[in-house]
C-alpha positions as a Markdown table, in Angstrom:
| # | Residue | x | y | z |
|---|---|---|---|---|
| 1 | Met | -54.5 | -146.3 | -129.9 |
| 2 | Asn | -58.0 | -146.2 | -128.5 |
| 3 | Met | -60.3 | -148.9 | -129.9 |
| 4 | Thr | -63.6 | -150.3 | -128.9 |
| 5 | Pro | -63.8 | -154.1 | -128.4 |
| 6 | Gln | -65.6 | -154.4 | -131.8 |
| 7 | Glu | -63.0 | -152.4 | -133.6 |
| 8 | Tyr | -60.3 | -154.5 | -132.0 |
| 9 | Gln | -62.0 | -157.7 | -133.1 |
| 10 | Gln | -62.3 | -156.4 | -136.6 |
| 11 | Tyr | -58.6 | -155.5 | -136.6 |
| 12 | Val | -57.6 | -158.9 | -135.4 |
| 13 | Lys | -59.8 | -160.6 | -138.0 |
| 14 | Gln | -58.1 | -158.5 | -140.8 |
| 15 | Arg | -54.5 | -159.3 | -139.5 |
| 16 | Ser | -55.0 | -163.0 | -138.7 |
| 17 | Pro | -53.8 | -165.4 | -141.3 |
| 18 | Lys | -56.5 | -167.6 | -142.8 |
| 19 | Ser | -56.4 | -171.2 | -141.6 |
| 20 | Pro | -56.4 | -173.8 | -144.3 |
| 21 | Ile | -58.9 | -176.0 | -142.4 |
| 22 | Val | -59.7 | -178.4 | -145.2 |
| 23 | Lys | -56.0 | -179.0 | -146.0 |
| 24 | Asp | -55.1 | -179.4 | -142.3 |
| 25 | Thr | -58.0 | -181.8 | -141.7 |
| 26 | Val | -57.0 | -184.0 | -144.7 |
| 27 | Ile | -53.3 | -184.1 | -143.6 |
| 28 | Ala | -54.3 | -185.0 | -140.0 |
| 29 | Phe | -56.6 | -187.7 | -141.3 |
| 30 | Ile | -54.0 | -189.2 | -143.5 |
| 31 | Val | -51.2 | -189.1 | -140.9 |
| 32 | Gly | -53.4 | -190.4 | -138.0 |
| 33 | Gly | -54.7 | -193.1 | -140.3 |
| 34 | Ala | -51.1 | -194.0 | -141.2 |
| 35 | Ile | -50.1 | -194.3 | -137.6 |
| 36 | Cys | -53.1 | -196.6 | -137.1 |
| 37 | Val | -52.2 | -198.7 | -140.1 |
| 38 | Ile | -48.6 | -199.1 | -138.7 |
| 39 | Gly | -50.2 | -200.3 | -135.4 |
| 40 | Gln | -52.4 | -202.7 | -137.3 |
| 41 | Leu | -49.3 | -204.0 | -139.2 |
| 42 | Ile | -47.4 | -204.5 | -136.0 |
| 43 | Met | -50.4 | -206.4 | -134.5 |
| 44 | Asn | -50.8 | -208.6 | -137.6 |
| 45 | Gly | -47.1 | -209.4 | -137.2 |
| 46 | Phe | -47.6 | -210.5 | -133.7 |
| 47 | Leu | -50.7 | -212.5 | -134.6 |
| 48 | Ser | -48.8 | -214.3 | -137.4 |
| 49 | Thr | -46.4 | -215.6 | -134.8 |
| 50 | Gly | -49.2 | -217.4 | -133.1 |
| 51 | Met | -49.9 | -214.9 | -130.3 |
| 52 | Glu | -53.5 | -214.7 | -128.9 |
| 53 | Lys | -55.3 | -211.5 | -129.9 |
| 54 | Thr | -55.2 | -210.0 | -126.3 |
| 55 | Asp | -51.5 | -210.6 | -126.0 |
| 56 | Ala | -50.8 | -209.2 | -129.5 |
| 57 | Ser | -52.9 | -206.1 | -128.6 |
| 58 | Ser | -50.8 | -205.6 | -125.5 |
| 59 | Ala | -47.5 | -206.1 | -127.4 |
| 60 | Thr | -48.7 | -203.7 | -130.1 |
| 61 | Ser | -49.5 | -201.0 | -127.5 |
| 62 | Ile | -46.0 | -201.5 | -126.0 |
| 63 | Cys | -44.4 | -201.2 | -129.4 |
| 64 | Leu | -46.3 | -198.0 | -130.3 |
| 65 | Val | -45.4 | -196.4 | -127.0 |
| 66 | Phe | -41.8 | -197.3 | -127.5 |
| 67 | Leu | -41.7 | -196.0 | -131.0 |
| 68 | Ser | -43.4 | -192.8 | -130.0 |
| 69 | Ala | -41.0 | -192.3 | -127.2 |
| 70 | Leu | -38.0 | -193.1 | -129.4 |
| 71 | Phe | -39.1 | -190.7 | -132.2 |
| 72 | Thr | -39.8 | -188.0 | -129.6 |
| 73 | Gly | -36.3 | -188.4 | -128.2 |
| 74 | Leu | -34.9 | -188.2 | -131.8 |
| 75 | Asn | -37.0 | -185.1 | -132.4 |
| 76 | Leu | -38.8 | -186.8 | -135.3 |
| 77 | Tyr | -42.2 | -187.0 | -133.6 |
| 78 | Asn | -42.3 | -183.2 | -133.0 |
| 79 | Ser | -41.4 | -182.6 | -136.7 |
| 80 | Leu | -44.2 | -184.9 | -137.7 |
| 81 | Ala | -46.6 | -183.1 | -135.3 |
| 82 | Arg | -45.7 | -179.7 | -136.8 |
| 83 | Phe | -46.7 | -181.1 | -140.2 |
| 84 | Ala | -49.6 | -183.3 | -139.3 |
| 85 | Gly | -51.2 | -181.3 | -136.5 |
| 86 | Ala | -53.9 | -183.3 | -134.7 |
| 87 | Gly | -53.1 | -186.4 | -136.8 |
| 88 | Thr | -50.4 | -187.2 | -134.3 |
| 89 | Leu | -52.8 | -187.2 | -131.4 |
| 90 | Val | -53.7 | -190.8 | -132.0 |
| 91 | Pro | -54.3 | -191.7 | -128.3 |
| 92 | Ile | -51.4 | -194.0 | -127.4 |
| 93 | Thr | -48.7 | -192.4 | -129.4 |
| 94 | Gly | -49.8 | -188.8 | -128.5 |
| 95 | Phe | -49.9 | -189.8 | -124.9 |
| 96 | Ala | -46.4 | -191.3 | -125.0 |
| 97 | Asn | -45.2 | -188.1 | -126.7 |
| 98 | Ser | -46.8 | -186.0 | -124.0 |
| 99 | Val | -44.9 | -187.9 | -121.3 |
| 100 | Val | -41.5 | -188.0 | -123.0 |
| 101 | Ser | -41.4 | -184.4 | -124.2 |
| 102 | Pro | -41.3 | -182.7 | -120.8 |
| 103 | Ala | -38.9 | -185.3 | -119.5 |
| 104 | Ile | -36.5 | -184.4 | -122.2 |
| 105 | Asp | -37.0 | -180.7 | -121.8 |
| 106 | Phe | -36.3 | -180.7 | -118.1 |
| 107 | Lys | -33.5 | -183.4 | -117.9 |
| 108 | Ser | -30.9 | -180.6 | -117.4 |
| 109 | Glu | -32.6 | -179.8 | -114.0 |
| 110 | Gly | -31.7 | -183.3 | -112.7 |
| 111 | Phe | -33.2 | -186.7 | -112.6 |
| 112 | Val | -35.6 | -186.3 | -109.7 |
| 113 | Thr | -36.4 | -182.5 | -109.6 |
| 114 | Gly | -36.3 | -182.2 | -113.4 |
| 115 | Met | -37.1 | -185.2 | -115.4 |
| 116 | Ala | -39.1 | -187.2 | -113.0 |
| 117 | Ala | -41.0 | -184.3 | -111.5 |
| 118 | Lys | -41.9 | -182.7 | -114.8 |
| 119 | Met | -42.6 | -185.9 | -116.8 |
| 120 | Phe | -46.4 | -185.9 | -116.1 |
| 121 | Thr | -47.0 | -182.1 | -116.3 |
| 122 | Val | -48.9 | -182.6 | -119.6 |
| 123 | Ala | -50.1 | -186.2 | -119.1 |
| 124 | Gly | -50.9 | -185.9 | -115.4 |
| 125 | Pro | -54.2 | -184.0 | -115.9 |
| 126 | Val | -55.2 | -186.4 | -118.7 |
| 127 | Ile | -54.7 | -189.4 | -116.3 |
| 128 | Val | -56.5 | -187.7 | -113.4 |
| 129 | Phe | -59.5 | -186.5 | -115.5 |
| 130 | Gly | -59.6 | -189.7 | -117.5 |
| 131 | Thr | -59.8 | -191.7 | -114.3 |
| 132 | Leu | -62.4 | -189.4 | -112.8 |
| 133 | Ala | -64.5 | -189.5 | -116.0 |
| 134 | Ser | -64.4 | -193.3 | -116.1 |
| 135 | Ala | -65.5 | -193.4 | -112.5 |
| 136 | Val | -68.4 | -191.0 | -113.2 |
| 137 | Tyr | -69.5 | -192.9 | -116.3 |
| 138 | Gly | -69.3 | -196.2 | -114.3 |
| 139 | Val | -71.6 | -194.8 | -111.6 |
| 140 | Ile | -74.0 | -193.5 | -114.2 |
| 141 | Leu | -74.0 | -196.9 | -116.0 |
| 142 | Met | -74.5 | -198.7 | -112.8 |
| 143 | Leu | -77.5 | -196.5 | -111.9 |
| 144 | Leu | -79.1 | -197.0 | -115.3 |
Protein backbone atom coordinates (compact mmCIF):
# COMPACT_ATOMS: atom_id res chain seq x y z
CA MET A 1 0.00 0.00 0.00
CA ASN A 2 1.53 3.28 -1.14
CA MET A 3 0.56 6.26 1.03
CA THR A 4 1.84 9.75 1.45
CA PRO A 5 2.70 10.84 5.00
CA GLN A 6 -0.48 12.95 5.10
CA GLU A 7 -2.65 10.01 4.00
CA TYR A 8 -1.00 7.80 6.59
CA GLN A 9 -1.65 10.36 9.34
CA GLN A 10 -5.30 10.54 8.29
CA TYR A 11 -5.51 6.72 8.32
CA VAL A 12 -3.98 6.55 11.81
CA LYS A 13 -6.36 9.24 13.06
CA GLN A 14 -9.37 7.28 11.77
CA ARG A 15 -8.19 3.97 13.28
CA SER A 16 -6.98 5.26 16.66
CA PRO A 17 -9.41 4.92 19.54
CA LYS A 18 -10.56 8.18 21.05
CA SER A 19 -9.01 8.86 24.44
CA PRO A 20 -11.48 9.76 27.20
CA ILE A 21 -9.18 12.52 28.50
CA VAL A 22 -11.68 14.12 30.89
CA LYS A 23 -12.60 10.77 32.48
CA ASP A 24 -8.94 9.74 32.73
CA THR A 25 -8.00 13.08 34.29
CA VAL A 26 -10.77 12.88 36.89
CA ILE A 27 -9.84 9.31 37.85
CA ALA A 28 -6.14 10.23 38.09
CA PHE A 29 -7.02 13.22 40.28
CA ILE A 30 -9.20 11.17 42.61
CA VAL A 31 -6.75 8.27 42.98
CA GLY A 32 -3.72 10.55 43.36
CA GLY A 33 -5.63 12.58 45.92
CA ALA A 34 -6.64 9.42 47.77
CA ILE A 35 -2.99 8.33 47.99
CA CYS A 36 -2.12 11.74 49.39
CA VAL A 37 -4.99 11.54 51.89
CA ILE A 38 -3.72 8.14 53.05
CA GLY A 39 -0.29 9.70 53.51
CA GLN A 40 -1.80 12.55 55.51
CA LEU A 41 -3.73 10.09 57.69
CA ILE A 42 -0.53 8.15 58.37
CA MET A 43 1.26 11.39 59.25
CA ASN A 44 -1.58 12.47 61.54
CA GLY A 45 -1.32 9.09 63.27
CA PHE A 46 2.38 9.64 63.91
CA LEU A 47 1.77 13.21 65.08
CA SER A 48 -0.89 11.99 67.51
CA THR A 49 1.71 9.78 69.20
CA GLY A 50 3.71 12.89 70.06
CA MET A 51 6.29 12.73 67.28
CA GLU A 52 7.76 15.99 66.02
CA LYS A 53 6.62 17.02 62.55
CA THR A 54 9.98 16.31 60.86
CA ASP A 55 10.15 12.84 62.40
CA ALA A 56 6.52 12.14 61.51
CA SER A 57 7.18 13.25 57.92
CA SER A 58 10.13 10.87 57.63
CA ALA A 59 8.14 7.99 59.14
CA THR A 60 5.26 8.72 56.76
CA SER A 61 7.60 8.61 53.76
CA ILE A 62 9.01 5.29 54.94
CA CYS A 63 5.50 3.87 55.37
CA LEU A 64 4.39 5.03 51.92
CA VAL A 65 7.49 3.53 50.28
CA PHE A 66 6.95 0.27 52.17
CA LEU A 67 3.25 0.11 51.25
CA SER A 68 4.00 0.89 47.60
CA ALA A 69 6.69 -1.80 47.46
CA LEU A 70 4.41 -4.30 49.20
CA PHE A 71 1.48 -3.58 46.88
CA THR A 72 3.81 -3.81 43.86
CA GLY A 73 5.02 -7.21 45.06
CA LEU A 74 1.43 -8.37 45.48
CA ASN A 75 0.60 -7.04 41.97
CA LEU A 76 -2.00 -4.69 43.43
CA TYR A 77 -0.18 -1.45 42.58
CA ASN A 78 0.03 -2.36 38.88
CA SER A 79 -3.69 -3.13 38.81
CA LEU A 80 -4.40 0.24 40.43
CA ALA A 81 -2.06 1.94 37.93
CA ARG A 82 -3.93 0.39 34.99
CA PHE A 83 -7.15 1.87 36.36
CA ALA A 84 -5.86 5.22 37.63
CA GLY A 85 -3.14 6.01 35.10
CA ALA A 86 -1.09 9.03 36.15
CA GLY A 87 -2.85 9.18 39.52
CA THR A 88 -0.47 6.54 40.83
CA LEU A 89 2.57 8.64 39.95
CA VAL A 90 2.38 10.51 43.24
CA PRO A 91 6.12 11.05 43.62
CA ILE A 92 7.17 8.76 46.46
CA THR A 93 4.81 5.86 45.77
CA GLY A 94 5.40 5.95 42.03
CA PHE A 95 9.15 6.04 42.60
CA ALA A 96 9.02 3.05 44.94
CA ASN A 97 6.96 1.18 42.36
CA SER A 98 9.49 2.00 39.63
CA VAL A 99 12.30 0.52 41.75
CA VAL A 100 10.48 -2.64 42.89
CA SER A 101 8.85 -3.58 39.55
CA PRO A 102 12.09 -4.26 37.62
CA ALA A 103 13.54 -6.04 40.65
CA ILE A 104 10.59 -8.44 40.63
CA ASP A 105 10.67 -8.85 36.84
CA PHE A 106 14.36 -9.80 36.78
CA LYS A 107 14.61 -11.87 39.99
CA SER A 108 14.79 -15.09 37.94
CA GLU A 109 18.15 -13.93 36.52
CA GLY A 110 19.72 -14.04 39.97
CA PHE A 111 20.22 -11.71 42.88
CA VAL A 112 23.21 -9.74 41.58
CA THR A 113 22.95 -9.90 37.78
CA GLY A 114 19.15 -9.83 37.75
CA MET A 115 17.44 -8.14 40.63
CA ALA A 116 20.22 -5.85 41.90
CA ALA A 117 21.46 -4.86 38.44
CA LYS A 118 18.03 -4.13 36.97
CA MET A 119 16.45 -2.51 40.04
CA PHE A 120 17.32 1.03 38.98
CA THR A 121 16.74 0.74 35.22
CA VAL A 122 13.67 2.96 35.48
CA ALA A 123 14.49 4.90 38.64
CA GLY A 124 18.19 5.42 37.84
CA PRO A 125 17.69 8.12 35.20
CA VAL A 126 15.22 9.85 37.51
CA ILE A 127 17.84 9.94 40.27
CA VAL A 128 20.61 11.12 37.92
CA PHE A 129 18.63 13.83 36.16
CA GLY A 130 16.90 14.90 39.37
CA THR A 131 20.28 15.36 41.05
CA LEU A 132 21.66 17.17 38.01
CA ALA A 133 18.62 19.46 37.81
CA SER A 134 18.86 20.30 41.51
CA ALA A 135 22.54 21.19 41.08
CA VAL A 136 21.79 23.41 38.07
CA TYR A 137 18.92 25.11 39.92
CA GLY A 138 21.17 25.60 42.93
CA VAL A 139 23.84 27.29 40.80
CA ILE A 140 21.24 29.51 39.15
CA LEU A 141 19.79 30.44 42.55
CA MET A 142 23.26 31.17 43.90
CA LEU A 143 24.04 33.44 40.92
CA LEU A 144 20.76 35.32 41.29
